[in-house]
Coordinates of C-alpha atoms in Angstrom, one line a residue:
X1 CA -2.4 5.9 -22.1
X2 CA 1.4 6.7 -22.3
X3 CA 4.7 4.7 -22.0
X4 CA 7.6 7.0 -20.8
X5 CA 11.2 6.2 -21.1
X6 CA 13.5 6.4 -18.1
X7 CA 14.7 9.9 -17.0
X8 CA 17.7 11.0 -14.9
X9 CA 17.4 11.6 -11.2
X10 CA 16.8 15.2 -10.2
X11 CA 17.4 14.8 -6.5
X12 CA 14.0 16.5 -5.9
X13 CA 11.5 16.2 -3.2
X14 CA 8.2 14.6 -3.9
X15 CA 5.9 16.9 -1.5
X16 CA 2.7 15.9 -0.1
X17 CA -0.1 16.1 -2.5
X18 CA -3.0 15.4 -0.5
X19 CA -2.3 16.6 3.1
X20 CA -5.3 18.6 4.2
X21 CA -7.7 16.4 2.1
X22 CA -7.0 12.7 3.0
X23 CA -5.3 13.5 6.1
X24 CA -4.5 16.5 8.5
X25 CA -1.9 18.7 6.9
X26 CA -0.8 20.0 10.5
X27 CA 2.1 17.9 11.8
X28 CA 0.6 18.0 15.6
X29 CA -2.9 17.0 14.4
X30 CA -1.6 14.3 12.0
X31 CA 0.5 13.0 14.6
X32 CA -2.5 12.8 17.2
X33 CA -4.9 11.2 14.7
X34 CA -2.6 8.7 13.7
X35 CA -1.5 7.6 17.1
X36 CA -5.3 7.8 18.1
X37 CA -6.3 5.3 15.5
X38 CA -3.3 3.0 16.4
X39 CA -4.4 3.2 19.9
X40 CA -7.9 2.3 19.4
X41 CA -7.0 -0.9 17.7
X42 CA -3.9 -1.8 19.6
X43 CA -3.2 -5.6 20.4
X44 CA -2.7 -6.5 23.8
X45 CA 0.6 -8.0 22.8
X46 CA 2.7 -7.2 19.6
X47 CA 3.5 -10.1 17.4
X48 CA 6.6 -12.2 18.1
X49 CA 7.8 -11.2 14.5
X50 CA 6.5 -8.4 12.3
X51 CA 4.8 -9.4 8.8
X52 CA 6.7 -9.6 5.6
X53 CA 3.9 -8.1 4.1
X54 CA 0.6 -5.8 4.5
X55 CA -2.4 -5.2 2.4
X56 CA -3.9 -1.8 3.7
X57 CA -6.8 0.6 2.1
X58 CA -6.0 4.2 1.1
X59 CA -9.0 6.2 1.3
X60 CA -9.2 9.3 3.6
X61 CA -8.5 8.6 7.3
X62 CA -12.1 9.3 8.3
X63 CA -13.1 6.4 5.9
X64 CA -10.3 3.7 6.2
X65 CA -7.7 4.9 8.7
X66 CA -9.5 2.6 11.3
X67 CA -9.1 -0.4 9.0
X68 CA -5.4 0.6 8.0
X69 CA -4.4 1.0 11.8
X70 CA -5.4 -2.7 12.1
X71 CA -2.6 -3.4 9.5
X72 CA 0.0 -1.0 11.1
X73 CA -0.3 -2.2 14.7
X74 CA 1.4 -5.2 13.6
X75 CA 4.4 -3.1 13.2
X76 CA 4.3 -2.1 16.8
X77 CA 7.6 -2.8 18.6
X78 CA 9.1 -4.2 15.3
X79 CA 12.8 -3.9 15.0
X80 CA 15.1 -4.4 12.0
X81 CA 12.5 -3.1 9.2
X82 CA 14.8 -0.5 7.3
X83 CA 13.3 -0.5 4.0
X84 CA 9.5 -0.5 2.8
X85 CA 8.5 -1.4 -0.8
X86 CA 5.3 0.7 -1.2
X87 CA 3.1 -0.3 -4.2
X88 CA -0.2 0.9 -5.3
X89 CA -2.6 1.5 -8.3
X90 CA -2.5 4.6 -10.5
X91 CA -5.7 6.8 -10.0
X92 CA -4.9 9.9 -11.9
X93 CA -2.4 9.4 -14.6
X94 CA -2.6 6.6 -17.2
X95 CA 0.6 5.0 -18.4
X96 CA 1.9 1.4 -19.3
X97 CA 4.1 -0.4 -16.7
X98 CA 5.3 0.4 -13.1
X99 CA 6.6 4.0 -12.3
X100 CA 9.2 4.4 -10.0
X101 CA 10.1 8.1 -8.7
X102 CA 12.8 10.3 -9.9
X103 CA 12.4 12.1 -6.5
X104 CA 15.0 11.4 -4.0
X105 CA 12.5 12.0 -1.0
X106 CA 9.0 11.5 -0.2
X107 CA 7.6 14.2 2.4
X108 CA 4.7 14.4 4.6
X109 CA 3.8 16.8 7.5
X110 CA 6.0 14.5 9.7
X111 CA 9.0 14.8 7.6
X112 CA 10.9 13.3 4.7
X113 CA 11.5 9.7 3.8
X114 CA 14.5 8.9 1.6
X115 CA 13.9 6.8 -1.7
X116 CA 16.3 3.7 -1.6
X117 CA 18.0 4.5 -5.0
X118 CA 19.9 1.4 -5.3
X119 CA 16.7 -0.7 -4.9
X120 CA 14.9 1.4 -7.6
X121 CA 17.6 1.2 -10.0
X122 CA 17.6 -2.8 -9.4
X123 CA 13.7 -2.8 -10.0
X124 CA 14.3 -0.4 -13.3
X125 CA 16.3 -3.1 -14.8
X126 CA 13.1 -4.8 -15.5
X127 CA 11.5 -3.7 -18.8
X128 CA 8.1 -3.0 -17.1
X129 CA 9.6 -0.6 -14.6
X130 CA 10.8 3.0 -15.4
X131 CA 11.3 6.4 -13.6
X132 CA 8.3 8.5 -14.1
X133 CA 7.5 11.3 -11.5
X134 CA 4.3 12.4 -13.1
X135 CA 2.6 9.3 -12.0
X136 CA 3.6 10.0 -8.4
X137 CA 3.0 13.8 -8.1
X138 CA -0.8 13.7 -7.7
X139 CA -1.2 10.1 -6.5
X140 CA -2.7 9.5 -2.9
X141 CA -2.3 5.9 -2.6
X142 CA 1.1 5.7 -1.4
X143 CA 1.2 8.9 0.4
X144 CA -1.5 8.1 2.9
X145 CA 0.5 5.2 4.1
X146 CA 3.6 7.1 5.0
X147 CA 2.3 8.8 8.3
X148 CA 1.4 5.4 9.7
X149 CA 4.8 4.0 8.8
X150 CA 6.5 7.1 10.1
X151 CA 4.8 6.5 13.4
X152 CA 5.1 2.8 13.8
X153 CA 8.5 1.6 12.5
X154 CA 11.3 2.1 15.3
X155 CA 14.0 2.7 12.8
X156 CA 14.7 5.2 10.0
X157 CA 13.6 3.4 6.8
X158 CA 13.9 4.1 3.0
X159 CA 11.2 3.7 0.5
X160 CA 10.7 1.8 -2.7
X161 CA 7.7 3.6 -4.1
X162 CA 6.1 2.1 -7.0
X163 CA 2.8 3.1 -8.7
X164 CA 1.3 0.5 -11.1
X165 CA -0.4 1.4 -14.4
X166 CA -1.2 -1.0 -17.1
X167 CA 0.9 -3.9 -15.7
X168 CA 0.4 -7.6 -15.7
X169 CA 0.6 -9.9 -12.7
X170 CA 3.9 -11.4 -14.1
X171 CA 5.3 -7.8 -14.3
X172 CA 4.1 -7.3 -10.7
X173 CA 5.6 -10.5 -9.4
X174 CA 8.8 -10.0 -11.0
X175 CA 9.2 -6.6 -9.7
X176 CA 8.3 -7.6 -6.0
X177 CA 10.8 -10.6 -6.5
X178 CA 13.7 -8.1 -7.5
X179 CA 13.2 -5.9 -4.1
X180 CA 11.8 -8.7 -1.9
X181 CA 14.8 -8.7 0.3
X182 CA 14.9 -10.4 3.7
X183 CA 13.7 -9.3 7.2
X184 CA 14.8 -5.7 6.7
X185 CA 12.2 -5.2 4.0
X186 CA 8.5 -4.8 4.3
X187 CA 6.2 -4.9 1.4
X188 CA 2.9 -2.9 1.7
X189 CA 0.4 -3.2 -1.0
X190 CA -2.0 -0.1 -0.9
X191 CA -5.5 -1.2 -2.4
X192 CA -9.2 -0.3 -1.5
X193 CA -11.6 -3.4 -2.4
X194 CA -14.9 -2.9 -4.2
X195 CA -16.3 0.6 -5.4
X196 CA -19.6 2.2 -5.4
X197 CA -21.8 -0.8 -4.7
X198 CA -24.5 -0.7 -2.5
X199 CA -23.9 -1.9 1.2
X200 CA -25.1 -5.4 0.9
X201 CA -23.6 -6.0 -2.5
X202 CA -20.0 -4.5 -1.3
X203 CA -20.2 -7.1 1.8
X204 CA -20.8 -10.0 -0.6
X205 CA -18.2 -9.2 -3.1
X206 CA -15.5 -8.1 -0.5
X207 CA -16.0 -11.4 1.4
X208 CA -15.2 -13.2 -1.9
X209 CA -12.3 -10.9 -2.3
X210 CA -11.1 -11.7 1.3
X211 CA -11.2 -15.3 0.9
X212 CA -9.3 -15.3 -2.3
X213 CA -6.6 -13.1 -0.4
X214 CA -6.6 -15.6 2.7
X215 CA -6.1 -18.6 0.5
X216 CA -3.7 -16.8 -1.9
X217 CA -5.8 -17.4 -4.8
X218 CA -4.6 -14.7 -7.3
X219 CA -7.1 -15.7 -10.0
X220 CA -9.8 -15.3 -7.5
X221 CA -9.2 -11.5 -7.4
X222 CA -11.3 -10.5 -10.6
X223 CA -11.6 -7.1 -12.2
X224 CA -14.0 -4.7 -10.3
X225 CA -13.0 -6.4 -6.9
X226 CA -9.9 -4.1 -5.9
X227 CA -8.5 -1.1 -7.4
X228 CA -5.1 -2.5 -6.5
X229 CA -5.9 -6.0 -8.2
X230 CA -2.5 -6.4 -10.0
X231 CA -0.4 -5.5 -6.9
X232 CA -2.4 -7.9 -4.7
X233 CA -2.0 -10.6 -7.4
X234 CA 1.6 -10.0 -7.6
X235 CA 1.8 -10.3 -3.8
X236 CA -0.4 -13.4 -3.5
X237 CA 1.8 -15.3 -6.2
X238 CA 5.0 -14.7 -4.4
X239 CA 3.5 -15.4 -0.9
X240 CA 2.3 -18.8 -2.2
X241 CA 5.8 -19.4 -3.5
X242 CA 7.6 -18.5 -0.4
X243 CA 5.3 -20.3 1.9
X244 CA 3.8 -17.4 3.4
X245 CA 0.4 -17.5 5.2
X246 CA -2.4 -14.6 5.1
X247 CA -4.2 -13.4 7.9
X248 CA -7.3 -11.0 7.7
X249 CA -7.2 -8.4 10.2
X250 CA -10.2 -6.2 9.2
X251 CA -12.8 -6.0 6.5
X252 CA -15.4 -3.1 6.5
X253 CA -16.5 -0.6 3.9
X254 CA -17.3 3.2 4.2
X255 CA -20.9 2.3 5.3
X256 CA -19.4 0.9 8.3
X257 CA -17.0 3.6 9.0
X258 CA -18.2 7.1 7.9
X259 CA -21.7 7.1 6.5
X260 CA -24.3 6.2 4.0
X261 CA -24.8 2.7 2.9
X262 CA -25.5 3.3 -1.0
X263 CA -22.4 3.4 -3.1
X264 CA -19.7 2.4 -0.6
X265 CA -16.2 1.6 -1.1
X266 CA -14.8 -1.5 0.7
X267 CA -11.6 -1.8 3.0
X268 CA -9.6 -4.6 4.0
X269 CA -6.5 -5.3 6.1
X270 CA -4.2 -8.3 5.9
X271 CA -0.9 -9.4 7.1
X272 CA 1.4 -12.1 5.6
X273 CA 4.2 -14.0 7.6
X274 CA 5.5 -17.2 7.9

């Protein structure tokens, strides 16, 4: 595990790392796939107000795209969201703390999204947050959310992308508090649920996790219940403090969406609002 110091901005683009693997690399096909997933799970009427926060899964679209679409449909017709705080766990690079990018843009086949540099600088004032592009370069958990955001948000938006390594719930809650903003800011926590259990065991564990999320019980999210446990816990703490309510939108696993029921991965979608 390594702890890097802050580095100067390079103004670079963080290119797509998992296009063609987790989702289509062709822009036209990607647009069709995302819009198809959204239309399959569209609500009859859009919500009166968009959510303040979402929890969404981050596997390949064939596995978790339908569950993610349930959450992103809550943004349908939303106006006024101009910044997205996007947080997920590190899968490929080990480090202590919370990594913000040096890059100025994040790119997908659908285009580039600018990083909100003032918000990142504000987060980096905390001792646990620092700029570290190496954590972002191979990471899929944030990237797979971007095409959904690019197709659902009605306005151009900026991004506050944060990859979480060896951090505590306190670190996460303080970081989210620093960039929480108002109605112009949406918080998206990218996390899958249980990993590599058999189907029946996964359903039991994921139901426990879901109840903890729905009741804003941060201590109920135990190790092994979600890869994004610390980001979820930080969100639950702030949601409780700010009087938000959590709503379960979907709860399934890879055994429901894409195949065999041994060693499945759990997926949940949740919305938080007043």
